[in-house]
Short mmCIF file of C-alpha atoms and ligand atoms in Angstrom, two decimals:
data_model
loop_
_atom_site.label_atom_id
_atom_site.label_comp_id
_atom_site.label_asym_id
_atom_site.label_seq_id
_atom_site.Cartn_x
_atom_site.Cartn_y
_atom_site.Cartn_z
CA UNK A 48 -4.19 118.71 88.63
CA UNK A 49 -4.96 122.24 87.44
CA UNK A 50 -4.69 123.70 90.93
CA UNK A 51 -1.42 121.84 91.45
CA UNK A 52 0.08 123.18 88.23
CA UNK A 53 -1.04 126.73 89.05
CA UNK A 54 0.45 126.38 92.49
CA UNK A 55 3.76 125.05 91.13
CA UNK A 56 3.89 128.07 88.85
CA UNK A 57 3.02 130.44 91.68
CA UNK A 58 5.82 129.15 93.94
CA UNK A 59 8.24 129.21 90.99
CA UNK A 60 8.85 125.49 90.94
CA UNK A 61 8.08 125.93 87.24
CA UNK A 62 9.58 129.06 85.72
CA UNK A 63 9.71 130.55 82.25
CA UNK A 64 12.41 132.85 80.85
CA UNK A 65 15.90 132.24 79.58
CA UNK A 66 17.89 129.91 81.83
CA UNK A 67 21.41 128.69 81.36
CA UNK A 68 21.50 124.98 82.12
CA UNK A 69 24.45 123.04 83.56
CA UNK A 70 25.18 121.85 80.04
CA UNK A 71 25.64 125.48 78.92
CA UNK A 72 22.55 125.58 76.72
CA UNK A 73 19.72 128.06 77.31
CA UNK A 74 16.28 126.79 78.17
CA UNK A 75 12.97 128.73 78.12
CA UNK A 76 11.67 126.61 81.03
CA UNK A 77 13.21 125.79 84.38
CA UNK A 78 11.92 123.27 86.87
CA UNK A 79 13.09 123.56 90.46
CA UNK A 80 11.06 121.20 92.55
CA UNK A 81 13.35 121.59 95.56
CA UNK A 82 11.28 124.58 96.67
CA UNK A 83 8.23 122.46 97.42
CA UNK A 84 9.67 121.47 100.81
CA UNK A 85 8.71 124.98 101.94
CA UNK A 86 5.04 124.43 101.03
CA UNK A 87 3.58 121.46 102.93
CA UNK A 88 0.26 121.64 101.10
CA UNK A 89 2.04 121.49 97.73
CA UNK A 90 4.28 118.68 98.92
CA UNK A 91 1.24 116.65 99.89
CA UNK A 92 -0.56 117.43 96.60
CA UNK A 93 2.55 116.42 94.65
CA UNK A 94 2.96 113.14 96.47
CA UNK A 95 -0.76 112.43 96.11
CA UNK A 96 -0.69 113.14 92.37
CA UNK A 97 2.26 110.79 91.99
CA UNK A 98 0.57 108.12 94.07
CA UNK A 99 -2.49 108.32 91.82
CA UNK A 100 -0.26 107.88 88.77
CA UNK A 101 1.26 104.69 90.08
CA UNK A 102 -1.39 103.20 92.37
CA UNK A 103 -2.77 99.98 90.97
CA UNK A 104 -0.28 100.00 88.11
CA UNK A 105 2.93 99.05 89.83
CA UNK A 106 3.50 96.25 92.30
CA UNK A 107 6.26 96.70 94.84
CA UNK A 108 7.39 95.82 98.35
CA UNK A 109 9.34 99.00 99.11
CA UNK A 110 9.86 102.48 97.65
CA UNK A 111 13.09 104.39 97.23
CA UNK A 112 13.47 108.13 96.77
CA UNK A 113 16.12 109.31 94.33
CA UNK A 114 18.27 111.89 96.13
CA UNK A 115 17.74 114.68 96.90
CA UNK A 116 14.62 116.44 95.66
CA UNK A 117 12.47 113.33 95.65
CA UNK A 118 13.29 112.26 99.21
CA UNK A 119 10.65 114.44 100.92
CA UNK A 120 8.13 113.49 98.23
CA UNK A 121 8.77 109.78 98.77
CA UNK A 122 8.52 110.34 102.52
CA UNK A 123 5.16 112.09 102.20
CA UNK A 124 3.89 109.27 100.01
CA UNK A 125 5.16 106.66 102.43
CA UNK A 126 3.51 108.37 105.40
CA UNK A 127 0.15 108.82 103.69
CA UNK A 128 -0.04 105.32 102.27
CA UNK A 129 1.86 103.24 104.80
CA UNK A 130 4.66 102.37 102.38
CA UNK A 131 8.01 101.01 103.44
CA UNK A 132 10.70 103.34 102.23
CA UNK A 133 14.43 103.11 101.54
CA UNK A 134 16.87 105.92 100.97
CA UNK A 135 19.78 105.98 98.61
CA UNK A 136 22.98 107.70 99.72
CA UNK A 137 24.29 109.68 96.81
CA UNK A 138 27.83 110.14 98.11
CA UNK A 139 28.65 106.47 98.50
CA UNK A 140 30.07 105.30 95.22
CA UNK A 141 31.77 102.11 96.28
CA UNK A 142 28.85 99.87 97.11
CA UNK A 143 29.80 97.45 99.78
CA UNK A 144 32.27 99.56 101.74
CA UNK A 145 29.55 101.80 103.10
CA UNK A 146 25.81 101.35 102.90
CA UNK A 147 24.57 102.83 99.64
CA UNK A 148 20.96 102.00 100.51
CA UNK A 149 19.59 102.80 103.95
CA UNK A 150 16.59 101.00 105.43
CA UNK A 151 15.48 97.42 105.93
CA UNK A 152 14.73 95.12 103.03
CA UNK A 153 15.25 91.58 101.80
CA UNK A 154 17.22 90.69 98.68
CA UNK A 155 14.78 89.88 95.88
CA UNK A 156 12.12 92.34 97.04
CA UNK A 157 10.65 94.70 94.46
CA UNK A 158 11.26 98.42 94.71
CA UNK A 159 9.44 101.42 93.25
CA UNK A 160 11.74 104.33 92.46
CA UNK A 161 10.42 107.81 93.22
CA UNK A 162 11.91 110.85 91.50
CA UNK A 163 10.82 114.43 90.97
CA UNK A 164 11.27 114.64 87.23
CA UNK A 165 12.81 112.74 84.41
CA UNK A 166 14.80 114.18 81.52
CA UNK A 167 17.17 111.53 80.19
CA UNK A 168 16.56 109.05 82.98
CA UNK A 169 20.23 109.14 83.95
CA UNK A 170 19.78 109.75 87.68
CA UNK A 171 17.13 107.02 87.84
CA UNK A 172 19.57 104.62 86.18
CA UNK A 173 22.24 105.47 88.73
CA UNK A 174 19.77 104.64 91.49
CA UNK A 175 18.81 101.47 89.61
CA UNK A 176 22.47 100.36 89.70
CA UNK A 177 22.67 101.01 93.44
CA UNK A 178 19.44 99.09 94.10
CA UNK A 179 20.41 96.19 91.84
CA UNK A 180 23.77 96.04 93.61
CA UNK A 181 21.93 95.10 96.82
CA UNK A 182 19.70 92.66 94.93
CA UNK A 183 16.52 94.72 94.87
CA UNK A 184 14.37 94.24 91.78
CA UNK A 185 13.04 97.37 90.04
CA UNK A 186 10.55 97.58 87.22
CA UNK A 187 8.71 100.82 87.95
CA UNK A 188 9.51 104.48 88.40
CA UNK A 189 7.17 107.28 89.34
CA UNK A 190 7.91 110.96 88.79
CA UNK A 191 5.99 114.19 89.08
CA UNK A 192 7.02 115.57 85.70
CA UNK A 193 8.10 113.84 82.52
CA UNK A 194 10.02 116.41 80.48
CA UNK A 195 9.19 114.37 77.37
CA UNK A 196 12.78 114.50 76.21
CA UNK A 197 13.28 110.79 75.75
CA UNK A 198 13.57 109.63 79.38
CA UNK A 199 10.56 107.36 79.11
CA UNK A 200 12.03 105.54 76.11
CA UNK A 201 15.48 105.33 77.70
CA UNK A 202 14.05 103.85 80.87
CA UNK A 203 11.94 101.43 78.87
CA UNK A 204 15.08 100.14 77.19
CA UNK A 205 16.34 99.25 80.68
CA UNK A 206 13.13 97.43 81.51
CA UNK A 207 11.64 100.26 83.57
CA UNK A 208 8.06 101.55 83.28
CA UNK A 209 7.76 105.27 83.83
CA UNK A 210 4.64 106.67 85.48
CA UNK A 211 4.33 110.44 85.58
CA UNK A 212 1.72 112.64 87.22
CA UNK A 213 2.35 115.41 84.68
CA UNK A 214 4.07 116.04 81.37
CA UNK A 215 5.53 119.30 80.18
CA UNK A 216 2.81 119.46 77.50
CA UNK A 217 0.10 119.20 80.15
CA UNK A 218 1.73 121.91 82.23
CA UNK A 219 1.93 124.21 79.22
CA UNK A 220 -1.67 123.67 78.25
CA UNK A 221 -2.98 124.26 81.80
CA UNK A 222 -0.93 127.42 82.27
CA UNK A 223 -1.85 128.79 78.88
CA UNK A 224 -5.53 128.02 79.49
CA UNK A 225 -5.30 130.12 82.65
CA UNK A 226 -3.61 132.96 80.82
CA UNK A 227 -0.26 132.49 82.56
CA UNK A 228 1.70 131.99 79.33
CA UNK A 229 1.67 133.60 75.92
CA UNK A 230 1.41 131.44 72.80
CA UNK A 231 4.94 132.52 71.99
CA UNK A 232 6.35 131.10 75.24
CA UNK A 233 4.39 127.87 74.81
CA UNK A 234 5.82 127.49 71.32
CA UNK A 235 9.37 128.23 72.46
CA UNK A 236 9.15 125.52 75.14
CA UNK A 237 7.70 122.99 72.69
CA UNK A 238 10.47 123.83 70.23
CA UNK A 239 13.11 123.52 72.94
CA UNK A 240 11.84 120.12 74.07
CA UNK A 241 11.68 118.85 70.50
CA UNK A 242 15.19 120.09 69.75
CA UNK A 243 16.66 118.66 72.94
CA UNK A 244 15.56 115.08 72.98
CA UNK A 245 18.26 113.30 74.88
CA UNK A 246 20.05 110.44 73.27
CA UNK A 247 20.14 107.14 75.01
CA UNK A 248 22.28 107.68 78.09
CA UNK A 249 25.56 105.84 78.24
CA UNK A 250 25.47 103.28 81.00
CA UNK A 251 27.85 100.62 82.19
CA UNK A 252 25.89 97.95 80.36
CA UNK A 253 26.67 99.55 77.01
CA UNK A 254 29.93 98.60 75.36
CA UNK A 255 32.72 100.67 76.89
CA UNK A 256 34.92 102.51 74.41
CA UNK A 257 37.79 100.36 73.25
CA UNK A 258 40.80 100.50 75.50
CA UNK A 259 43.69 102.32 73.87
CA UNK A 260 47.04 100.61 73.50
CA UNK A 261 50.12 102.31 74.92
CA UNK A 262 51.16 103.12 71.34
CA UNK A 263 47.84 104.84 70.70
CA UNK A 264 48.13 106.75 73.94
CA UNK A 265 51.67 107.81 73.05
CA UNK A 266 50.41 109.17 69.75
CA UNK A 267 47.79 111.27 71.56
CA UNK A 268 50.11 112.46 74.34
CA UNK A 269 50.68 116.21 74.46
CA UNK A 270 53.52 116.14 76.97
CA UNK A 271 57.06 114.99 76.21
CA UNK A 272 57.55 113.05 79.47
CA UNK A 273 54.28 111.22 78.88
CA UNK A 274 55.25 110.29 75.34
CA UNK A 275 58.59 109.04 76.64
CA UNK A 276 56.89 106.98 79.32
CA UNK A 277 54.61 105.21 76.85
CA UNK A 278 57.41 104.67 74.36
CA UNK A 279 59.58 103.18 77.10
CA UNK A 280 56.74 100.88 78.16
CA UNK A 281 56.29 99.65 74.61
CA UNK A 282 60.02 99.24 73.99
CA UNK A 283 60.61 97.31 77.24
CA UNK A 284 57.25 95.51 77.32
CA UNK A 285 56.89 96.75 80.87
CA UNK A 286 54.15 98.59 82.70
CA UNK A 287 55.93 98.11 85.99
CA UNK A 288 57.09 100.95 88.20
CA UNK A 289 59.05 99.88 91.25
CA UNK A 290 58.88 101.97 94.43
CA UNK A 291 62.37 101.52 95.81
CA UNK A 292 61.59 102.60 99.35
CA UNK A 293 64.76 101.44 101.10
CA UNK A 294 66.52 103.87 103.44
CA UNK A 295 70.10 103.13 102.45
CA UNK A 296 71.10 105.13 99.40
CA UNK A 297 73.77 102.60 98.60
CA UNK A 298 71.30 99.75 98.70
CA UNK A 299 68.77 101.71 96.67
CA UNK A 300 71.25 102.32 93.86
CA UNK A 301 72.37 98.68 93.85
CA UNK A 302 68.80 97.38 93.74
CA UNK A 303 67.80 99.82 91.00
CA UNK A 304 70.70 98.57 88.90
CA UNK A 305 69.46 95.00 89.41
CA UNK A 306 65.81 95.56 88.60
CA UNK A 307 66.39 98.33 86.04
CA UNK A 308 65.81 96.14 82.96
CA UNK A 309 62.29 95.28 84.13
CA UNK A 310 60.79 98.69 84.83
CA UNK A 311 59.45 101.56 82.76
CA UNK A 312 59.63 103.93 85.69
CA UNK A 313 61.41 104.11 89.03
CA UNK A 314 59.41 105.63 91.86
CA UNK A 315 61.43 107.36 94.55
CA UNK A 316 60.88 108.91 97.96
CA UNK A 317 64.00 111.01 98.12
CA UNK A 318 63.32 112.08 101.70
CA UNK A 319 63.64 108.54 103.10
CA UNK A 320 67.22 108.11 101.91
CA UNK A 321 70.14 108.32 104.37
CA UNK A 322 72.44 110.16 101.96
CA UNK A 323 71.60 112.68 99.27
CA UNK A 324 73.85 114.90 97.20
CA UNK A 325 74.41 115.84 93.58
CA UNK A 326 76.50 112.69 93.10
CA UNK A 327 73.59 110.46 94.13
CA UNK A 328 71.31 112.35 91.76
CA UNK A 329 73.83 111.78 88.99
CA UNK A 330 74.10 108.04 89.78
CA UNK A 331 70.35 107.78 89.61
CA UNK A 332 70.02 109.55 86.26
CA UNK A 333 72.91 107.45 84.92
CA UNK A 334 71.01 104.31 85.89
CA UNK A 335 67.88 105.70 84.24
CA UNK A 336 69.83 106.17 81.06
CA UNK A 337 71.55 102.80 81.28
CA UNK A 338 68.32 100.84 81.75
CA UNK A 339 65.96 103.22 79.95
CA UNK A 340 63.41 104.18 82.59
CA UNK A 341 61.83 107.39 83.83
CA UNK A 342 62.11 108.68 87.39
CA UNK A 343 58.97 109.56 89.31
CA UNK A 344 59.57 111.33 92.62
CA UNK A 345 56.48 110.58 94.71
CA UNK A 346 56.74 113.95 96.48
CA UNK A 347 52.99 114.61 96.76
CA UNK A 348 53.24 118.38 96.70
CA UNK A 349 50.38 120.02 98.56
CA UNK A 350 51.17 123.71 99.06
CA UNK A 351 50.39 127.02 97.40
CA UNK A 352 51.86 127.73 93.98
CA UNK A 353 54.62 130.02 95.22
CA UNK A 354 55.91 127.51 97.79
CA UNK A 355 55.89 124.49 95.48
CA UNK A 356 58.03 126.41 93.00
CA UNK A 357 60.86 126.35 95.61
CA UNK A 358 60.07 122.86 96.89
CA UNK A 359 60.25 121.48 93.36
CA UNK A 360 63.33 123.28 92.11
CA UNK A 361 65.34 124.17 95.21
CA UNK A 362 66.34 122.96 98.65
CA UNK A 363 68.65 120.03 99.28
CA UNK A 364 66.96 117.76 96.78
CA UNK A 365 66.47 119.95 93.68
CA UNK A 366 63.83 117.47 92.58
CA UNK A 367 63.18 119.05 89.19
CA UNK A 368 66.78 118.43 88.14
CA UNK A 369 66.70 114.64 88.22
CA UNK A 370 63.06 113.52 88.19
CA UNK A 371 60.88 113.27 85.08
CA UNK A 372 57.57 113.05 86.88
CA UNK A 373 56.25 114.36 90.20
CA UNK A 374 52.80 114.30 91.72
CA UNK A 375 50.56 116.70 93.60
CA UNK A 376 47.39 116.89 95.65
CA UNK A 377 44.84 119.42 94.41
CA UNK A 378 43.81 120.34 97.97
CA UNK A 379 45.28 123.87 97.59
CA UNK A 380 43.41 124.47 94.31
CA UNK A 381 44.69 124.78 90.75
CA UNK A 382 47.45 127.27 91.72
CA UNK A 383 49.60 124.32 92.74
CA UNK A 384 49.60 123.11 89.13
CA UNK A 385 50.51 126.59 87.88
CA UNK A 386 53.47 126.73 90.28
CA UNK A 387 54.83 123.29 89.39
CA UNK A 388 54.23 123.95 85.71
CA UNK A 389 56.29 127.15 85.91
CA UNK A 390 59.26 125.00 86.91
CA UNK A 391 58.66 121.78 85.03
CA UNK A 392 57.05 122.48 81.70
CA UNK A 393 60.10 124.07 80.06
CA UNK A 394 62.18 121.09 81.18
CA UNK A 395 59.77 118.57 79.62
CA UNK A 396 58.59 117.23 82.97
CA UNK A 397 55.15 115.85 83.72
CA UNK A 398 52.78 116.01 86.67
CA UNK A 399 50.45 113.36 88.05
CA UNK A 400 47.46 114.41 90.14
CA UNK A 401 46.42 112.27 93.07
CA UNK A 402 42.90 111.38 92.01
CA UNK A 403 42.68 108.44 94.40
CA UNK A 404 44.94 106.77 96.95
CA UNK A 405 45.40 103.13 97.76
CA UNK A 406 45.09 103.53 101.52
CA UNK A 407 42.00 102.62 103.52
CA UNK A 408 39.71 105.53 104.36
CA UNK A 409 41.24 107.86 101.77
CA UNK A 410 39.35 111.08 101.31
CA UNK A 411 40.37 111.30 97.66
CA UNK A 412 37.11 110.05 96.19
CA UNK A 413 33.82 111.16 94.63
CA UNK A 414 33.70 114.85 93.77
CA UNK A 415 37.34 115.32 94.82
CA UNK A 416 38.44 112.74 92.27
CA UNK A 417 36.24 114.39 89.65
CA UNK A 418 37.82 117.76 90.39
CA UNK A 419 41.27 116.31 89.60
CA UNK A 420 39.91 115.34 86.18
CA UNK A 421 38.79 118.90 85.60
CA UNK A 422 42.18 120.31 86.66
CA UNK A 423 43.93 117.78 84.40
CA UNK A 424 41.73 118.72 81.44
CA UNK A 425 42.66 122.36 82.01
CA UNK A 426 46.40 121.59 81.88
CA UNK A 427 46.86 119.12 79.02
CA UNK A 428 50.42 120.32 78.40
CA UNK A 429 51.70 119.48 81.87
CA UNK A 430 49.35 117.09 83.69
CA UNK A 431 50.12 113.66 82.30
CA UNK A 432 47.68 111.61 84.33
CA UNK A 433 46.67 110.42 87.74
CA UNK A 434 47.46 108.29 90.71
CA UNK A 435 44.42 106.08 90.41
CA UNK A 436 43.03 102.97 92.01
CA UNK A 437 39.77 102.40 90.18
CA UNK A 438 39.95 104.70 87.15
CA UNK A 439 37.32 102.96 85.04
CA UNK A 440 34.72 104.13 87.53
CA UNK A 441 35.42 107.85 86.98
CA UNK A 442 37.48 108.57 83.86
CA UNK A 443 34.42 108.77 81.63
CA UNK A 444 34.45 112.40 82.78
CA UNK A 445 37.83 113.07 81.13
CA UNK A 446 38.12 114.36 77.60
CA UNK A 447 41.74 113.32 77.23
CA UNK A 448 42.32 109.63 76.58
CA UNK A 449 46.10 109.94 76.50
CA UNK A 450 46.39 110.40 80.26
CA UNK A 451 48.17 107.74 82.25
CA UNK A 452 46.83 105.98 85.33
CA UNK A 453 49.53 104.89 87.74
CA UNK A 454 48.39 102.61 90.53
CA UNK A 455 50.12 101.93 93.86
CA UNK A 456 49.08 99.20 96.28
CA UNK A 457 49.96 96.32 93.96
CA UNK A 458 51.00 92.89 95.12
CA UNK A 459 50.50 89.41 93.76
CA UNK A 460 49.05 88.47 97.14
CA UNK A 461 46.03 90.62 98.05
CA UNK A 462 45.63 91.97 101.58
CA UNK A 463 47.06 94.88 103.52
CA UNK A 464 50.05 95.90 105.61
CA UNK A 465 48.41 96.73 108.94
CA UNK A 466 48.99 100.45 108.36
CA UNK A 467 46.24 101.15 105.88
CA UNK A 468 47.80 99.99 102.65
CA UNK A 469 45.35 97.92 100.56
CA UNK A 470 46.70 95.63 97.86
CA UNK A 471 45.26 94.55 94.55
CA UNK A 472 46.84 92.12 92.15
CA UNK A 473 48.19 93.25 88.77
CA UNK A 474 45.40 91.67 86.74
CA UNK A 475 42.52 93.27 88.63
CA UNK A 476 44.25 96.67 88.67
CA UNK A 477 44.78 96.63 84.91
CA UNK A 478 41.20 95.44 84.38
CA UNK A 479 40.00 98.47 86.33
CA UNK A 480 41.79 100.83 83.97
CA UNK A 481 45.29 101.16 85.38
CA UNK A 482 48.19 101.66 82.94
CA UNK A 483 51.24 101.50 85.20
CA UNK A 484 51.53 99.28 88.26
CA UNK A 485 53.54 100.54 91.22
CA UNK A 486 55.08 97.81 93.33
CA UNK A 487 57.20 98.49 96.40
CA UNK A 488 57.62 95.79 99.02
CA UNK A 489 56.46 93.11 96.59
CA UNK A 490 59.81 93.65 94.85
CA UNK A 491 62.38 95.10 97.23
CA UNK A 492 61.42 92.89 100.15
CA UNK A 493 61.38 89.76 98.01
CA UNK A 494 64.13 87.24 98.53
CA UNK A 495 65.25 87.82 94.97
CA UNK A 496 64.15 91.33 93.93
CA UNK A 497 65.30 90.89 90.34
CA UNK A 498 63.25 87.77 89.67
CA UNK A 499 60.33 89.28 91.55
CA UNK A 500 60.50 92.38 89.32
CA UNK A 501 60.56 90.08 86.29
CA UNK A 502 57.49 88.28 87.63
CA UNK A 503 55.56 91.54 88.14
CA UNK A 504 56.64 92.76 84.73
CA UNK A 505 55.27 89.60 83.12
CA UNK A 506 52.02 89.64 85.11
CA UNK A 507 51.39 93.33 84.33
CA UNK A 508 52.18 92.98 80.65
CA UNK A 509 50.05 89.89 80.17
CA UNK A 510 47.16 91.57 81.97
CA UNK A 511 47.50 94.57 79.63
CA UNK A 512 47.59 92.39 76.50
CA UNK A 513 44.54 90.46 77.63
CA UNK A 514 42.64 93.72 78.18
CA UNK A 515 43.39 94.84 74.63
P1 5BU B 877 54.20 99.10 98.72
O1 5BU B 877 55.37 98.64 99.44
O2 5BU B 877 53.93 98.38 97.40
O3 5BU B 877 52.98 99.14 99.59
O4 5BU B 877 54.57 100.61 98.32
C1 5BU B 877 53.68 101.48 97.70
C2 5BU B 877 54.38 102.75 97.34
O5 5BU B 877 53.47 103.61 96.71
C3 5BU B 877 54.92 103.52 98.52
O6 5BU B 877 56.06 104.22 98.08
C4 5BU B 877 53.85 104.50 98.84
O7 5BU B 877 54.35 105.70 99.43
C5 5BU B 877 53.29 104.79 97.49
N1 5BU B 877 51.87 105.14 97.45
C6 5BU B 877 50.89 104.31 97.93
O8 5BU B 877 51.16 103.22 98.42
N2 5BU B 877 49.60 104.68 97.83
C7 5BU B 877 49.23 105.84 97.28
O9 5BU B 877 48.04 106.12 97.18
C8 5BU B 877 50.26 106.68 96.79
C9 5BU B 877 51.56 106.29 96.88
BR1 5BU B 877 49.83 108.25 95.99
#
């Protein structure tokens, strides 16, 4: 073990100094075990040390490396000891749609998790979720280094035994014995570890924070349009937004007048209409006033800041003049928000970011979705929320609980439309964190659009009340 520790220090897998961590805090020690892939002898020593820590203690049918650093370690261990190995795909979040776990196994088999180091145990718990989702049973985890910051206890509380080849304390004592560290550095690392014990990580199994009512969200809202939206929802007992995607302007206006009492927000696609002029815009805003709803133009801006300024305020449609809400992709980067904000903020408009889409194969997922949260958090005055499909799975990352989640792809009958649209029913959408349900064909293609809108209004509102 001493030669291994000295070697890890020599190849700078274990470093001492003053390192800024992802969390922003400074640490006197930094562990980067990724480098060991460049040193086959170290890789083998590491996997052997970990095998010794777990051999005879844990019983398992298969092993699974936690991505990414531990994958080569788990592979080395598997090769040397004839173990069956699985791999977890980190990018696949929606288990079931794509394989989250690669390799052959039987449901009910036991699995040993292999990771490089453990701090809070969070990444192990994510892997645990993925393995449990495919019915693998896990009771044991092996790591090279236990940072002694509470991971062992956290894992224990989830029924997992942690086996480690090394602890930080052991590393410090070996390196100091060999004159590689001063007493001062050793003390600073001990102090850092003691001061940075991680609290029990939040996991799905813990009680989720209470869902906020629309009134509570209204009170937290920093944007006028958002406040108005929530207040309208409360006043009309409606979380329904209808997408009136008919091509005839005349028909659109007539239908909006019919269903107006049931909606909190009308969603438009102005560029599908056969007639557009200032008079139509006026008729639409008159209807909005008459029935008390907001107008959301589903324009999906996706250009650079300078161009969206004109697209939003100018052209034939002059969208900013009659809509309360628009939406945008963040593909171009945050400049798109700056451009739209330049036009809309002074007029009390709001912007939704497309965090997810309802269509099959959408690329708005994972880190892209998370980036929209970051952009939203940076623009609390103008970004009012998201187009979301499964917000409960990613909004933990947002600081702002006032933001609204508007969800398209809603129909009482699940299924699709043959062109990629995927439908969920109102109840399941609300249960997954949606605030406003967007219904298009479910209403305007119904035999009686008015009674259909009333039905969706009731279903959405009851689902919301039952979630509270
Ligand atoms: P539908 O008829 O209920 O399928 O209409 C859905 C509406 O929502 C339609 O106007 C789409 O353009 C819009 N939509 C969507 O379906 N999915 C998305 O991810 C986004 C918008 Br963003």
